[in-house]
Amino acid sequence: MVQDERPSGPDLLARFTRGVIRYRRAVLVVAVAVATLAGAGARHLGLSTDYRTFFSEDNPDLVAYEELEDIYSRNDNVLFVLRATDGDVFTEATLEAIRSLTDDAWQIPNSTRVDAITNFQHTWADGDELIVEDLVGSGDITESDVERARSVAMAEPLLRGRLVADDGSSAGVNVRIALPGESPSELPATVDAVRALEREYRDRYPHLEIESTGVALLNMAFAEAPTKDAPVVMPAMFAALLLAVVAMLRTPGGTIGTLVVILLSILTAVGVAGHLGVFLDPTSAAAPTIILTMAVADSVHIILSYFQLRREGMERDDAIVEAMALNAQPVFLTSLTTAIGFLTLNFSDSPPFRLLGNLTALPAILAMTKGAVPGSTGAGPVRRAVEGVALLVTSRSRQILVGSAAVVITLVALVPTLRVNDQYFEYFDDSLPIRPGTEFAMEHLTGPYVTSYSLESGEAQGVSNPEFLNTVHAFTEWLEARPAVAHVNSFSHTMKRLNMNMHADDPAYFRQPDSRELGAQYLLLYEMSLPYGLDVNDQINVDKSGLRLDVTYGDVDVATIERETTAAEAWLHARGTPSMAEARGTGPALMFAKITRRNIESMVLGTGGGFLIIAAILMGALRSVRMGVISLIPNIVPTLMAFGVWAVLVGEVGFAVSVIAGLSIGIIVDDTVHFLSKYNRARRRMTAEAAVEYAFRHVGPALVATTLIVATGFAMLGMSTFRVTAYMGGLTALTVVCALVVDFLLLPALLIAFDGERSTDRVAAPDLLQARHAVAAGAD
């Protein structure tokens, strides 16, 4: 018989655990003191207020975009959208509102430029003189001013579709924002002023619907999302986990011990992050939830083992030592594999803190509970159900193996039907102002997604070269004809208008200047006539060798933007001048489109490597190459199954997809490790079928409990206002459930099929159950 199934003796772990028990009060004091000191760093945690936090500093798309902004200007903005309820912005009252808002918008902190139809620099000829003036000047607005503004704005390519709707029902006031970067309060101060102005104008002009959107507000939303989630998601998740723990443990000692481990783990991890100067974004702000959930999971394994040993007659201190011995290897391995999983995301130091709490605080707390034998726990009915599954698997392993394989293949076949969609303004739900504001803008004025090109002429002052300008204009017209494109902001339109102005506004001259010299003169004259703050430096570089062209898209997904950009780059390569042939599109929309694809590609490489490393670790820990190879299947399959189910339920994934696999490594491996650890202990002296039943008895109820707890914790993330976090929570919860199904059905069937011979003297299933109980009770 297996007399040494529960290891005892003066080994290091036993001595360590007995030391913790002996000095339990001192251990708890030290643990709390260390966590408190570390936790003091939490006050240094900051919230990221820049979408660029999602990109590494050497991300090629971010580098290209920042290079473009260094040449021209940063394109962070706030866009006020005003919609007239009577369907016409060209009225005296509405133009007055737009002009007034334009003037007031200059007072927004960190604003550097304001553009609207009222201050559009309209050019026209007065004899030989070029007149450049606001489209709607100061003073009372007359009916003739209104009609002039209508005729000019609705015919002007730089306005229509950008600052005035095609049907004339809405108009925009675009404010460019440039933050100095000296204080975290800069963006909040700017956004507060924007929202105050928005409220003021809603009250002052009740005939207008007013909403705001823009990159500055998008950046603010990244800080607002975790702030809004904190008082909702964390308490809800904590309450759900507490109910799950109480339902499973039904004992004050176990519940208190689990809660202390949770608090110590979170406090330490968050505090260390603060000491390191970490800035949280909406995704990393979920770290406390993940730490909490994982801390509960390992605690439950130890506590349920302790309860079982106590009910079997073992003294309290011996039961604690034995429970730690039974779970030390799997808890260490799961902490290590979880760390590897998180490292594939370059995320979180939480696993070491979780391990520390479970190996120190939890034994000390259990040692301080009363010595009475714990009563029944919520795992009783679960244990009976698990034993039924064990008998089913061992008696029908072949059928279960075939059936499980069929289900897996079906779900995996659904994965390619998932649509990748990452419209980053849709990361936020309607409770955050950025979402309704952006949807209002897309419906009534313009889209939020912009791709920019820096088109080079190859020579100083080359932007006045007719050949270059004609090529730019041909590219502009090609873009404007694309169905996905809402607007193209191209300086070639301005040069054509200037040429017409300088020929007595003769429409026949609405074309590019005939010579470089004429173009340079027109541009100089135009620049000298522009007021402060409305220069062309945002469109033309310093030596006038190149210009910026912005393409705005409507309500399309980022995959469409990526395809359109590829087509535009191909046009430039085939039909552009030699100097612009290698121009590349760049911008936030394209950056998010490409990072999702890049992350999926790196996820395959990174998680594949992670799985191999984990398999190697298990081979060494379990001293079995076969176990390591078998472990790959239940570690990989659940993620694929979850994506198959997600394809049916939701149908699309986005940025969150790059997080799921890394998290899955760290979580689903836990179940496999615990099951294989118990199985491997028994397999040395039992048949594969008997070892499977042994593993089910000793770890099955805990796996059900931890799956319930982990799935509940991650499901609570589905309440987040940030879609990436919500998808991450939902997909991870689904993956954990799939992992339990795989570990209870597919993994045991694989072990029986591929790990050992079929004994002729194999004990029948009912007798095996009785024999297993005897082994568990310590019989010789």
PDB file of N, CA and C in Angstrom, residues 588-670:
ATOM      1  N   PRO A 588      -3.545  57.294 -35.386  1.00  0.00           N
ATOM      2  CA  PRO A 588      -4.027  56.401 -34.320  1.00  0.00           C
ATOM      3  C   PRO A 588      -4.867  55.238 -34.833  1.00  0.00           C
ATOM      4  N   ALA A 589      -5.773  55.495 -35.785  1.00  0.00           N
ATOM      5  CA  ALA A 589      -6.628  54.411 -36.285  1.00  0.00           C
ATOM      6  C   ALA A 589      -5.785  53.297 -36.881  1.00  0.00           C
ATOM      7  N   LEU A 590      -4.803  53.678 -37.672  1.00  0.00           N
ATOM      8  CA  LEU A 590      -3.931  52.689 -38.303  1.00  0.00           C
ATOM      9  C   LEU A 590      -3.056  52.004 -37.255  1.00  0.00           C
ATOM     10  N   MET A 591      -2.632  52.764 -36.258  1.00  0.00           N
ATOM     11  CA  MET A 591      -1.814  52.183 -35.194  1.00  0.00           C
ATOM     12  C   MET A 591      -2.579  51.093 -34.461  1.00  0.00           C
ATOM     13  N   PHE A 592      -3.844  51.360 -34.123  1.00  0.00           N
ATOM     14  CA  PHE A 592      -4.639  50.351 -33.426  1.00  0.00           C
ATOM     15  C   PHE A 592      -4.947  49.170 -34.322  1.00  0.00           C
ATOM     16  N   ALA A 593      -5.171  49.431 -35.609  1.00  0.00           N
ATOM     17  CA  ALA A 593      -5.425  48.329 -36.539  1.00  0.00           C
ATOM     18  C   ALA A 593      -4.236  47.387 -36.592  1.00  0.00           C
ATOM     19  N   LYS A 594      -3.044  47.953 -36.681  1.00  0.00           N
ATOM     20  CA  LYS A 594      -1.851  47.133 -36.840  1.00  0.00           C
ATOM     21  C   LYS A 594      -1.415  46.481 -35.533  1.00  0.00           C
ATOM     22  N   ILE A 595      -1.659  47.162 -34.412  1.00  0.00           N
ATOM     23  CA  ILE A 595      -1.195  46.563 -33.161  1.00  0.00           C
ATOM     24  C   ILE A 595      -2.018  45.330 -32.820  1.00  0.00           C
ATOM     25  N   THR A 596      -3.300  45.334 -33.191  1.00  0.00           N
ATOM     26  CA  THR A 596      -4.107  44.148 -32.956  1.00  0.00           C
ATOM     27  C   THR A 596      -3.553  42.969 -33.746  1.00  0.00           C
ATOM     28  N   ARG A 597      -3.249  43.210 -35.030  1.00  0.00           N
ATOM     29  CA  ARG A 597      -2.687  42.136 -35.848  1.00  0.00           C
ATOM     30  C   ARG A 597      -1.317  41.717 -35.323  1.00  0.00           C
ATOM     31  N   ARG A 598      -0.487  42.706 -34.989  1.00  0.00           N
ATOM     32  CA  ARG A 598       0.847  42.378 -34.475  1.00  0.00           C
ATOM     33  C   ARG A 598       0.750  41.571 -33.184  1.00  0.00           C
ATOM     34  N   ASN A 599      -0.177  41.972 -32.318  1.00  0.00           N
ATOM     35  CA  ASN A 599      -0.305  41.273 -31.047  1.00  0.00           C
ATOM     36  C   ASN A 599      -0.792  39.845 -31.236  1.00  0.00           C
ATOM     37  N   ILE A 600      -1.671  39.646 -32.218  1.00  0.00           N
ATOM     38  CA  ILE A 600      -2.127  38.289 -32.485  1.00  0.00           C
ATOM     39  C   ILE A 600      -0.947  37.438 -32.956  1.00  0.00           C
ATOM     40  N   GLU A 601      -0.132  38.014 -33.845  1.00  0.00           N
ATOM     41  CA  GLU A 601       1.041  37.282 -34.335  1.00  0.00           C
ATOM     42  C   GLU A 601       2.033  37.001 -33.205  1.00  0.00           C
ATOM     43  N   SER A 602       2.306  38.020 -32.385  1.00  0.00           N
ATOM     44  CA  SER A 602       3.245  37.823 -31.283  1.00  0.00           C
ATOM     45  C   SER A 602       2.663  36.907 -30.217  1.00  0.00           C
ATOM     46  N   MET A 603       1.301  36.937 -30.087  1.00  0.00           N
ATOM     47  CA  MET A 603       0.638  36.052 -29.136  1.00  0.00           C
ATOM     48  C   MET A 603       0.886  34.597 -29.503  1.00  0.00           C
ATOM     49  N   VAL A 604       0.777  34.296 -30.794  1.00  0.00           N
ATOM     50  CA  VAL A 604       1.016  32.918 -31.237  1.00  0.00           C
ATOM     51  C   VAL A 604       2.439  32.499 -30.900  1.00  0.00           C
ATOM     52  N   LEU A 605       3.393  33.382 -31.173  1.00  0.00           N
ATOM     53  CA  LEU A 605       4.796  33.070 -30.898  1.00  0.00           C
ATOM     54  C   LEU A 605       5.065  33.017 -29.399  1.00  0.00           C
ATOM     55  N   GLY A 606       4.609  34.071 -28.688  1.00  0.00           N
ATOM     56  CA  GLY A 606       4.904  34.161 -27.256  1.00  0.00           C
ATOM     57  C   GLY A 606       4.230  33.071 -26.439  1.00  0.00           C
ATOM     58  N   THR A 607       2.936  32.860 -26.695  1.00  0.00           N
ATOM     59  CA  THR A 607       2.234  31.847 -25.910  1.00  0.00           C
ATOM     60  C   THR A 607       2.671  30.447 -26.303  1.00  0.00           C
ATOM     61  N   GLY A 608       3.027  30.275 -27.577  1.00  0.00           N
ATOM     62  CA  GLY A 608       3.569  28.979 -27.977  1.00  0.00           C
ATOM     63  C   GLY A 608       4.843  28.671 -27.220  1.00  0.00           C
ATOM     64  N   GLY A 609       5.714  29.657 -27.137  1.00  0.00           N
ATOM     65  CA  GLY A 609       6.929  29.484 -26.347  1.00  0.00           C
ATOM     66  C   GLY A 609       6.623  29.273 -24.880  1.00  0.00           C
ATOM     67  N   GLY A 610       5.615  30.017 -24.378  1.00  0.00           N
ATOM     68  CA  GLY A 610       5.229  29.866 -22.976  1.00  0.00           C
ATOM     69  C   GLY A 610       4.737  28.464 -22.665  1.00  0.00           C
ATOM     70  N   PHE A 611       3.918  27.912 -23.559  1.00  0.00           N
ATOM     71  CA  PHE A 611       3.428  26.553 -23.352  1.00  0.00           C
ATOM     72  C   PHE A 611       4.577  25.545 -23.342  1.00  0.00           C
ATOM     73  N   LEU A 612       5.532  25.728 -24.230  1.00  0.00           N
ATOM     74  CA  LEU A 612       6.668  24.808 -24.272  1.00  0.00           C
ATOM     75  C   LEU A 612       7.494  24.895 -22.990  1.00  0.00           C
ATOM     76  N   ILE A 613       7.691  26.129 -22.498  1.00  0.00           N
ATOM     77  CA  ILE A 613       8.449  26.297 -21.250  1.00  0.00           C
ATOM     78  C   ILE A 613       7.713  25.628 -20.094  1.00  0.00           C
ATOM     79  N   ILE A 614       6.393  25.840 -20.049  1.00  0.00           N
ATOM     80  CA  ILE A 614       5.603  25.232 -18.974  1.00  0.00           C
ATOM     81  C   ILE A 614       5.648  23.715 -19.069  1.00  0.00           C
ATOM     82  N   ALA A 615       5.558  23.186 -20.309  1.00  0.00           N
ATOM     83  CA  ALA A 615       5.643  21.734 -20.479  1.00  0.00           C
ATOM     84  C   ALA A 615       6.982  21.212 -19.976  1.00  0.00           C
ATOM     85  N   ALA A 616       8.071  21.945 -20.277  1.00  0.00           N
ATOM     86  CA  ALA A 616       9.399  21.528 -19.812  1.00  0.00           C
ATOM     87  C   ALA A 616       9.472  21.558 -18.292  1.00  0.00           C
ATOM     88  N   ILE A 617       8.876  22.601 -17.686  1.00  0.00           N
ATOM     89  CA  ILE A 617       8.872  22.690 -16.218  1.00  0.00           C
ATOM     90  C   ILE A 617       8.121  21.509 -15.618  1.00  0.00           C
ATOM     91  N   LEU A 618       6.993  21.165 -16.218  1.00  0.00           N
ATOM     92  CA  LEU A 618       6.208  20.036 -15.697  1.00  0.00           C
ATOM     93  C   LEU A 618       6.942  18.714 -15.897  1.00  0.00           C
ATOM     94  N   MET A 619       7.650  18.591 -17.005  1.00  0.00           N
ATOM     95  CA  MET A 619       8.444  17.378 -17.202  1.00  0.00           C
ATOM     96  C   MET A 619       9.442  17.197 -16.069  1.00  0.00           C
ATOM     97  N   GLY A 620      10.107  18.311 -15.707  1.00  0.00           N
ATOM     98  CA  GLY A 620      11.084  18.229 -14.634  1.00  0.00           C
ATOM     99  C   GLY A 620      10.441  18.017 -13.274  1.00  0.00           C
ATOM    100  N   ALA A 621       9.364  18.766 -13.018  1.00  0.00           N
ATOM    101  CA  ALA A 621       8.722  18.681 -11.707  1.00  0.00           C
ATOM    102  C   ALA A 621       8.066  17.324 -11.486  1.00  0.00           C
ATOM    103  N   LEU A 622       7.436  16.803 -12.535  1.00  0.00           N
ATOM    104  CA  LEU A 622       6.744  15.523 -12.414  1.00  0.00           C
ATOM    105  C   LEU A 622       7.638  14.345 -12.795  1.00  0.00           C
ATOM    106  N   ARG A 623       8.854  14.669 -13.247  1.00  0.00           N
ATOM    107  CA  ARG A 623       9.841  13.650 -13.630  1.00  0.00           C
ATOM    108  C   ARG A 623       9.277  12.713 -14.689  1.00  0.00           C
ATOM    109  N   SER A 624       8.606  13.304 -15.665  1.00  0.00           N
ATOM    110  CA  SER A 624       7.997  12.481 -16.701  1.00  0.00           C
ATOM    111  C   SER A 624       7.861  13.299 -17.975  1.00  0.00           C
ATOM    112  N   VAL A 625       8.572  12.872 -19.021  1.00  0.00           N
ATOM    113  CA  VAL A 625       8.436  13.530 -20.320  1.00  0.00           C
ATOM    114  C   VAL A 625       7.019  13.343 -20.850  1.00  0.00           C
ATOM    115  N   ARG A 626       6.465  12.161 -20.609  1.00  0.00           N
ATOM    116  CA  ARG A 626       5.118  11.872 -21.099  1.00  0.00           C
ATOM    117  C   ARG A 626       4.100  12.826 -20.479  1.00  0.00           C
ATOM    118  N   MET A 627       4.230  13.096 -19.186  1.00  0.00           N
ATOM    119  CA  MET A 627       3.299  14.007 -18.536  1.00  0.00           C
ATOM    120  C   MET A 627       3.402  15.423 -19.121  1.00  0.00           C
ATOM    121  N   GLY A 628       4.627  15.838 -19.389  1.00  0.00           N
ATOM    122  CA  GLY A 628       4.802  17.169 -19.971  1.00  0.00           C
ATOM    123  C   GLY A 628       4.164  17.280 -21.333  1.00  0.00           C
ATOM    124  N   VAL A 629       4.318  16.241 -22.150  1.00  0.00           N
ATOM    125  CA  VAL A 629       3.716  16.261 -23.492  1.00  0.00           C
ATOM    126  C   VAL A 629       2.196  16.227 -23.397  1.00  0.00           C
ATOM    127  N   ILE A 630       1.665  15.360 -22.545  1.00  0.00           N
ATOM    128  CA  ILE A 630       0.207  15.268 -22.393  1.00  0.00           C
ATOM    129  C   ILE A 630      -0.369  16.581 -21.877  1.00  0.00           C
ATOM    130  N   SER A 631       0.397  17.265 -21.005  1.00  0.00           N
ATOM    131  CA  SER A 631      -0.108  18.511 -20.420  1.00  0.00           C
ATOM    132  C   SER A 631      -0.345  19.595 -21.464  1.00  0.00           C
ATOM    133  N   LEU A 632       0.344  19.527 -22.603  1.00  0.00           N
ATOM    134  CA  LEU A 632       0.174  20.559 -23.628  1.00  0.00           C
ATOM    135  C   LEU A 632      -1.264  20.606 -24.133  1.00  0.00           C
ATOM    136  N   ILE A 633      -1.898  19.455 -24.253  1.00  0.00           N
ATOM    137  CA  ILE A 633      -3.244  19.419 -24.843  1.00  0.00           C
ATOM    138  C   ILE A 633      -4.261  20.130 -23.954  1.00  0.00           C
ATOM    139  N   PRO A 634      -4.397  19.766 -22.670  1.00  0.00           N
ATOM    140  CA  PRO A 634      -5.380  20.489 -21.849  1.00  0.00           C
ATOM    141  C   PRO A 634      -4.995  21.936 -21.560  1.00  0.00           C
ATOM    142  N   ASN A 635      -3.741  22.313 -21.822  1.00  0.00           N
ATOM    143  CA  ASN A 635      -3.347  23.707 -21.623  1.00  0.00           C
ATOM    144  C   ASN A 635      -3.665  24.570 -22.837  1.00  0.00           C
ATOM    145  N   ILE A 636      -3.608  23.995 -24.021  1.00  0.00           N
ATOM    146  CA  ILE A 636      -3.840  24.752 -25.245  1.00  0.00           C
ATOM    147  C   ILE A 636      -5.300  24.737 -25.650  1.00  0.00           C
ATOM    148  N   VAL A 637      -5.945  23.585 -25.532  1.00  0.00           N
ATOM    149  CA  VAL A 637      -7.300  23.397 -26.061  1.00  0.00           C
ATOM    150  C   VAL A 637      -8.340  24.346 -25.461  1.00  0.00           C
ATOM    151  N   PRO A 638      -8.356  24.607 -24.139  1.00  0.00           N
ATOM    152  CA  PRO A 638      -9.429  25.450 -23.591  1.00  0.00           C
ATOM    153  C   PRO A 638      -9.514  26.840 -24.212  1.00  0.00           C
ATOM    154  N   THR A 639      -8.363  27.459 -24.489  1.00  0.00           N
ATOM    155  CA  THR A 639      -8.381  28.780 -25.100  1.00  0.00           C
ATOM    156  C   THR A 639      -9.040  28.732 -26.478  1.00  0.00           C
ATOM    157  N   LEU A 640      -8.679  27.728 -27.277  1.00  0.00           N
ATOM    158  CA  LEU A 640      -9.272  27.587 -28.605  1.00  0.00           C
ATOM    159  C   LEU A 640     -10.770  27.317 -28.501  1.00  0.00           C
ATOM    160  N   MET A 641     -11.173  26.487 -27.552  1.00  0.00           N
ATOM    161  CA  MET A 641     -12.598  26.214 -27.354  1.00  0.00           C
ATOM    162  C   MET A 641     -13.351  27.488 -26.984  1.00  0.00           C
ATOM    163  N   ALA A 642     -12.740  28.279 -26.097  1.00  0.00           N
ATOM    164  CA  ALA A 642     -13.395  29.511 -25.660  1.00  0.00           C
ATOM    165  C   ALA A 642     -13.595  30.469 -26.828  1.00  0.00           C
ATOM    166  N   PHE A 643     -12.590  30.570 -27.691  1.00  0.00           N
ATOM    167  CA  PHE A 643     -12.740  31.439 -28.855  1.00  0.00           C
ATOM    168  C   PHE A 643     -13.827  30.915 -29.791  1.00  0.00           C
ATOM    169  N   GLY A 644     -13.956  29.597 -29.890  1.00  0.00           N
ATOM    170  CA  GLY A 644     -15.026  29.032 -30.708  1.00  0.00           C
ATOM    171  C   GLY A 644     -16.399  29.378 -30.160  1.00  0.00           C
ATOM    172  N   VAL A 645     -16.567  29.251 -28.844  1.00  0.00           N
ATOM    173  CA  VAL A 645     -17.844  29.637 -28.218  1.00  0.00           C
ATOM    174  C   VAL A 645     -18.084  31.136 -28.382  1.00  0.00           C
ATOM    175  N   TRP A 646     -17.017  31.927 -28.227  1.00  0.00           N
ATOM    176  CA  TRP A 646     -17.133  33.392 -28.366  1.00  0.00           C
ATOM    177  C   TRP A 646     -17.557  33.771 -29.787  1.00  0.00           C
ATOM    178  N   ALA A 647     -17.102  32.995 -30.769  1.00  0.00           N
ATOM    179  CA  ALA A 647     -17.487  33.260 -32.160  1.00  0.00           C
ATOM    180  C   ALA A 647     -18.988  33.126 -32.337  1.00  0.00           C
ATOM    181  N   VAL A 648     -19.589  32.194 -31.608  1.00  0.00           N
ATOM    182  CA  VAL A 648     -21.040  32.001 -31.691  1.00  0.00           C
ATOM    183  C   VAL A 648     -21.777  33.074 -30.891  1.00  0.00           C
ATOM    184  N   LEU A 649     -21.280  33.394 -29.704  1.00  0.00           N
ATOM    185  CA  LEU A 649     -21.986  34.310 -28.809  1.00  0.00           C
ATOM    186  C   LEU A 649     -21.817  35.776 -29.195  1.00  0.00           C
ATOM    187  N   VAL A 650     -20.605  36.181 -29.584  1.00  0.00           N
ATOM    188  CA  VAL A 650     -20.294  37.591 -29.835  1.00  0.00           C
ATOM    189  C   VAL A 650     -19.921  37.840 -31.292  1.00  0.00           C
ATOM    190  N   GLY A 651     -19.035  37.023 -31.825  1.00  0.00           N
ATOM    191  CA  GLY A 651     -18.697  37.117 -33.236  1.00  0.00           C
ATOM    192  C   GLY A 651     -17.522  38.002 -33.577  1.00  0.00           C
ATOM    193  N   GLU A 652     -16.990  38.765 -32.608  1.00  0.00           N
ATOM    194  CA  GLU A 652     -15.858  39.624 -32.909  1.00  0.00           C
ATOM    195  C   GLU A 652     -14.929  39.716 -31.712  1.00  0.00           C
ATOM    196  N   VAL A 653     -13.675  39.995 -32.000  1.00  0.00           N
ATOM    197  CA  VAL A 653     -12.673  40.227 -30.966  1.00  0.00           C
ATOM    198  C   VAL A 653     -11.865  41.444 -31.379  1.00  0.00           C
ATOM    199  N   GLY A 654     -11.139  41.976 -30.416  1.00  0.00           N
ATOM    200  CA  GLY A 654     -10.311  43.137 -30.718  1.00  0.00           C
ATOM    201  C   GLY A 654      -9.017  43.072 -29.958  1.00  0.00           C
ATOM    202  N   PHE A 655      -8.633  44.226 -29.416  1.00  0.00           N
ATOM    203  CA  PHE A 655      -7.355  44.336 -28.716  1.00  0.00           C
ATOM    204  C   PHE A 655      -7.252  43.317 -27.581  1.00  0.00           C
ATOM    205  N   ALA A 656      -8.391  42.959 -26.970  1.00  0.00           N
ATOM    206  CA  ALA A 656      -8.386  42.026 -25.844  1.00  0.00           C
ATOM    207  C   ALA A 656      -7.851  40.658 -26.225  1.00  0.00           C
ATOM    208  N   VAL A 657      -7.950  40.303 -27.508  1.00  0.00           N
ATOM    209  CA  VAL A 657      -7.521  38.969 -27.917  1.00  0.00           C
ATOM    210  C   VAL A 657      -6.052  38.743 -27.612  1.00  0.00           C
ATOM    211  N   SER A 658      -5.258  39.810 -27.608  1.00  0.00           N
ATOM    212  CA  SER A 658      -3.830  39.670 -27.341  1.00  0.00           C
ATOM    213  C   SER A 658      -3.558  39.419 -25.866  1.00  0.00           C
ATOM    214  N   VAL A 659      -4.543  39.621 -25.017  1.00  0.00           N
ATOM    215  CA  VAL A 659      -4.358  39.440 -23.579  1.00  0.00           C
ATOM    216  C   VAL A 659      -4.799  38.055 -23.139  1.00  0.00           C
ATOM    217  N   ILE A 660      -5.808  37.504 -23.828  1.00  0.00           N
ATOM    218  CA  ILE A 660      -6.455  36.300 -23.341  1.00  0.00           C
ATOM    219  C   ILE A 660      -5.502  35.117 -23.257  1.00  0.00           C
ATOM    220  N   ALA A 661      -4.722  34.887 -24.299  1.00  0.00           N
ATOM    221  CA  ALA A 661      -3.862  33.702 -24.309  1.00  0.00           C
ATOM    222  C   ALA A 661      -2.850  33.744 -23.175  1.00  0.00           C
ATOM    223  N   GLY A 662      -2.253  34.933 -22.934  1.00  0.00           N
ATOM    224  CA  GLY A 662      -1.290  35.052 -21.845  1.00  0.00           C
ATOM    225  C   GLY A 662      -1.926  34.787 -20.497  1.00  0.00           C
ATOM    226  N   LEU A 663      -3.115  35.358 -20.288  1.00  0.00           N
ATOM    227  CA  LEU A 663      -3.828  35.095 -19.052  1.00  0.00           C
ATOM    228  C   LEU A 663      -4.194  33.623 -18.948  1.00  0.00           C
ATOM    229  N   SER A 664      -4.583  33.044 -20.078  1.00  0.00           N
ATOM    230  CA  SER A 664      -5.013  31.651 -20.067  1.00  0.00           C
ATOM    231  C   SER A 664      -3.887  30.721 -19.659  1.00  0.00           C
ATOM    232  N   ILE A 665      -2.673  31.035 -20.117  1.00  0.00           N
ATOM    233  CA  ILE A 665      -1.533  30.214 -19.698  1.00  0.00           C
ATOM    234  C   ILE A 665      -1.466  30.177 -18.175  1.00  0.00           C
ATOM    235  N   GLY A 666      -1.593  31.363 -17.581  1.00  0.00           N
ATOM    236  CA  GLY A 666      -1.415  31.472 -16.148  1.00  0.00           C
ATOM    237  C   GLY A 666      -2.529  30.868 -15.333  1.00  0.00           C
ATOM    238  N   ILE A 667      -3.702  30.683 -15.942  1.00  0.00           N
ATOM    239  CA  ILE A 667      -4.863  30.252 -15.164  1.00  0.00           C
ATOM    240  C   ILE A 667      -5.241  28.815 -15.454  1.00  0.00           C
ATOM    241  N   ILE A 668      -5.409  28.468 -16.727  1.00  0.00           N
ATOM    242  CA  ILE A 668      -5.858  27.114 -17.028  1.00  0.00           C
ATOM    243  C   ILE A 668      -4.785  26.082 -16.712  1.00  0.00           C
ATOM    244  N   VAL A 669      -3.517  26.507 -16.754  1.00  0.00           N
ATOM    245  CA  VAL A 669      -2.444  25.576 -16.388  1.00  0.00           C
ATOM    246  C   VAL A 669      -2.574  25.172 -14.922  1.00  0.00           C
ATOM    247  N   ASP A 670      -3.125  26.076 -14.088  1.00  0.00           N
ATOM    248  CA  ASP A 670      -3.270  25.764 -12.668  1.00  0.00           C
ATOM    249  C   ASP A 670      -4.041  24.465 -12.465  1.00  0.00           C
TER     250      ASP A 670
END
